Amino acid sequence: MAEHGGGLGADQPGEVAFLLGLVGRLWTAGEDVDWAAFHQGERIRRVPLPTYPFERVRHWTEPHGSAAPAAEPGARTLRDRFEGTTDAEKSALLTAFIRQEIAAVLGAPDPRTVELDTNLFDMGLDSLILIEVIAKLSEELAHPVRSSAFVEYPTVRSFVADLSGELGIAPDAAAAPAPAASEGRVSRRAQRAAARRPGA
């Protein structure tokens, strides 16, 4: 992966961010990008990336140079921690896991700062980052979580409530979406999906 050094012919930081985002979206959509022309006149270098996306290795950059927590050998997965717990406890474990992962992405030291009813896209996250969170969650649960889940349910509370139903976890009043706070945030796609459910 090449690390970008500046330039692009744009004078304003906002223009650079827009152009980088546009090129990134084109590339992820399968378009051919002339990288030699894109980086012309710039100093770039390659940055090593993990070759396997689901390895249990942390690659987030820690704020203020703090060290990343060492992985515990034989650490229990989220699915392991579900054993012998009530449905309410399972929902709480899911919520804590999602908040912890989102906090790590945002560089927030306290996962409790991730609000349950705030739209994650409004917090500056994007689909690619949330897909990484979903990939890790799928591994932890040994259950495939659909990659579009955060688009359909873009708050922690609504996401956990939907996933709990998918896993057969009884709905909990504390985990159910708060009508006043999150209804306006749910996408039309989520509303259509809910309408198709039995009993809706």
PDB file of C-alpha atoms in Angstrom, residues 64-147:
ATOM      1  CA  HIS A  64      -0.461   9.694  21.818  1.00  0.00           C
ATOM      2  CA  GLY A  65       1.935   6.819  21.259  1.00  0.00           C
ATOM      3  CA  SER A  66       0.276   4.534  23.805  1.00  0.00           C
ATOM      4  CA  ALA A  67       0.956   0.840  23.426  1.00  0.00           C
ATOM      5  CA  ALA A  68      -1.688  -1.484  22.080  1.00  0.00           C
ATOM      6  CA  PRO A  69      -3.002  -4.056  24.549  1.00  0.00           C
ATOM      7  CA  ALA A  70      -1.291  -7.407  24.167  1.00  0.00           C
ATOM      8  CA  ALA A  71      -3.499 -10.195  22.894  1.00  0.00           C
ATOM      9  CA  GLU A  72      -4.187 -12.752  25.583  1.00  0.00           C
ATOM     10  CA  PRO A  73      -3.193 -16.275  24.569  1.00  0.00           C
ATOM     11  CA  GLY A  74      -6.292 -18.421  24.267  1.00  0.00           C
ATOM     12  CA  ALA A  75      -8.569 -15.419  24.831  1.00  0.00           C
ATOM     13  CA  ARG A  76     -12.249 -16.354  24.946  1.00  0.00           C
ATOM     14  CA  THR A  77     -14.361 -15.308  22.011  1.00  0.00           C
ATOM     15  CA  LEU A  78     -17.652 -13.491  22.325  1.00  0.00           C
ATOM     16  CA  ARG A  79     -19.432 -16.743  21.554  1.00  0.00           C
ATOM     17  CA  ASP A  80     -17.564 -18.450  24.404  1.00  0.00           C
ATOM     18  CA  ARG A  81     -18.616 -15.691  26.768  1.00  0.00           C
ATOM     19  CA  PHE A  82     -22.268 -16.253  25.821  1.00  0.00           C
ATOM     20  CA  GLU A  83     -22.196 -19.688  27.462  1.00  0.00           C
ATOM     21  CA  GLY A  84     -24.349 -19.827  30.583  1.00  0.00           C
ATOM     22  CA  THR A  85     -25.572 -16.218  30.293  1.00  0.00           C
ATOM     23  CA  THR A  86     -29.086 -14.829  30.105  1.00  0.00           C
ATOM     24  CA  ASP A  87     -30.449 -13.122  26.994  1.00  0.00           C
ATOM     25  CA  ALA A  88     -30.108  -9.741  28.683  1.00  0.00           C
ATOM     26  CA  GLU A  89     -26.452 -10.490  29.437  1.00  0.00           C
ATOM     27  CA  LYS A  90     -25.853 -11.570  25.847  1.00  0.00           C
ATOM     28  CA  SER A  91     -27.299  -8.265  24.587  1.00  0.00           C
ATOM     29  CA  ALA A  92     -25.077  -6.403  27.048  1.00  0.00           C
ATOM     30  CA  LEU A  93     -21.999  -8.302  25.817  1.00  0.00           C
ATOM     31  CA  LEU A  94     -22.853  -7.482  22.190  1.00  0.00           C
ATOM     32  CA  THR A  95     -23.345  -3.820  23.049  1.00  0.00           C
ATOM     33  CA  ALA A  96     -20.069  -3.632  24.983  1.00  0.00           C
ATOM     34  CA  PHE A  97     -18.171  -5.319  22.129  1.00  0.00           C
ATOM     35  CA  ILE A  98     -19.527  -2.946  19.478  1.00  0.00           C
ATOM     36  CA  ARG A  99     -18.859   0.142  21.634  1.00  0.00           C
ATOM     37  CA  GLN A 100     -15.314  -1.039  22.322  1.00  0.00           C
ATOM     38  CA  GLU A 101     -14.547  -1.588  18.639  1.00  0.00           C
ATOM     39  CA  ILE A 102     -16.041   1.763  17.622  1.00  0.00           C
ATOM     40  CA  ALA A 103     -14.149   3.540  20.413  1.00  0.00           C
ATOM     41  CA  ALA A 104     -10.901   1.945  19.219  1.00  0.00           C
ATOM     42  CA  VAL A 105     -11.516   3.226  15.682  1.00  0.00           C
ATOM     43  CA  LEU A 106     -12.268   6.721  16.967  1.00  0.00           C
ATOM     44  CA  GLY A 107      -9.296   6.705  19.355  1.00  0.00           C
ATOM     45  CA  ALA A 108     -11.613   7.187  22.339  1.00  0.00           C
ATOM     46  CA  PRO A 109     -10.167   5.801  25.593  1.00  0.00           C
ATOM     47  CA  ASP A 110     -13.587   5.055  27.097  1.00  0.00           C
ATOM     48  CA  PRO A 111     -16.071   2.932  25.088  1.00  0.00           C
ATOM     49  CA  ARG A 112     -18.909   4.481  27.094  1.00  0.00           C
ATOM     50  CA  THR A 113     -18.389   7.699  25.149  1.00  0.00           C
ATOM     51  CA  VAL A 114     -19.886   5.926  22.106  1.00  0.00           C
ATOM     52  CA  GLU A 115     -23.553   6.894  22.387  1.00  0.00           C
ATOM     53  CA  LEU A 116     -26.086   4.109  21.839  1.00  0.00           C
ATOM     54  CA  ASP A 117     -28.488   6.225  19.768  1.00  0.00           C
ATOM     55  CA  THR A 118     -26.073   8.337  17.716  1.00  0.00           C
ATOM     56  CA  ASN A 119     -25.824   7.569  14.005  1.00  0.00           C
ATOM     57  CA  LEU A 120     -22.373   6.046  13.505  1.00  0.00           C
ATOM     58  CA  PHE A 121     -21.961   7.731  10.130  1.00  0.00           C
ATOM     59  CA  ASP A 122     -22.540  11.096  11.824  1.00  0.00           C
ATOM     60  CA  MET A 123     -19.620  10.224  14.115  1.00  0.00           C
ATOM     61  CA  GLY A 124     -17.265  10.180  11.119  1.00  0.00           C
ATOM     62  CA  LEU A 125     -17.229   6.431  10.454  1.00  0.00           C
ATOM     63  CA  ASP A 126     -17.639   5.043   6.953  1.00  0.00           C
ATOM     64  CA  SER A 127     -18.865   1.782   5.461  1.00  0.00           C
ATOM     65  CA  LEU A 128     -15.389   0.296   4.993  1.00  0.00           C
ATOM     66  CA  ILE A 129     -14.494   0.752   8.664  1.00  0.00           C
ATOM     67  CA  LEU A 130     -17.824  -0.664   9.806  1.00  0.00           C
ATOM     68  CA  ILE A 131     -17.401  -3.663   7.497  1.00  0.00           C
ATOM     69  CA  GLU A 132     -14.110  -4.370   9.318  1.00  0.00           C
ATOM     70  CA  VAL A 133     -15.951  -4.222  12.645  1.00  0.00           C
ATOM     71  CA  ILE A 134     -18.585  -6.617  11.272  1.00  0.00           C
ATOM     72  CA  ALA A 135     -15.881  -9.010  10.029  1.00  0.00           C
ATOM     73  CA  LYS A 136     -14.360  -9.149  13.501  1.00  0.00           C
ATOM     74  CA  LEU A 137     -17.791  -9.562  15.093  1.00  0.00           C
ATOM     75  CA  SER A 138     -18.592 -12.434  12.698  1.00  0.00           C
ATOM     76  CA  GLU A 139     -15.390 -14.154  13.735  1.00  0.00           C
ATOM     77  CA  GLU A 140     -16.082 -13.613  17.433  1.00  0.00           C
ATOM     78  CA  LEU A 141     -19.593 -15.049  17.102  1.00  0.00           C
ATOM     79  CA  ALA A 142     -18.692 -17.784  14.597  1.00  0.00           C
ATOM     80  CA  HIS A 143     -21.762 -16.479  12.774  1.00  0.00           C
ATOM     81  CA  PRO A 144     -21.841 -14.494   9.506  1.00  0.00           C
ATOM     82  CA  VAL A 145     -23.169 -10.988  10.099  1.00  0.00           C
ATOM     83  CA  ARG A 146     -24.329  -9.330   6.875  1.00  0.00           C
ATOM     84  CA  SER A 147     -22.093  -6.494   5.749  1.00  0.00           C
TER      85      SER A 147
END
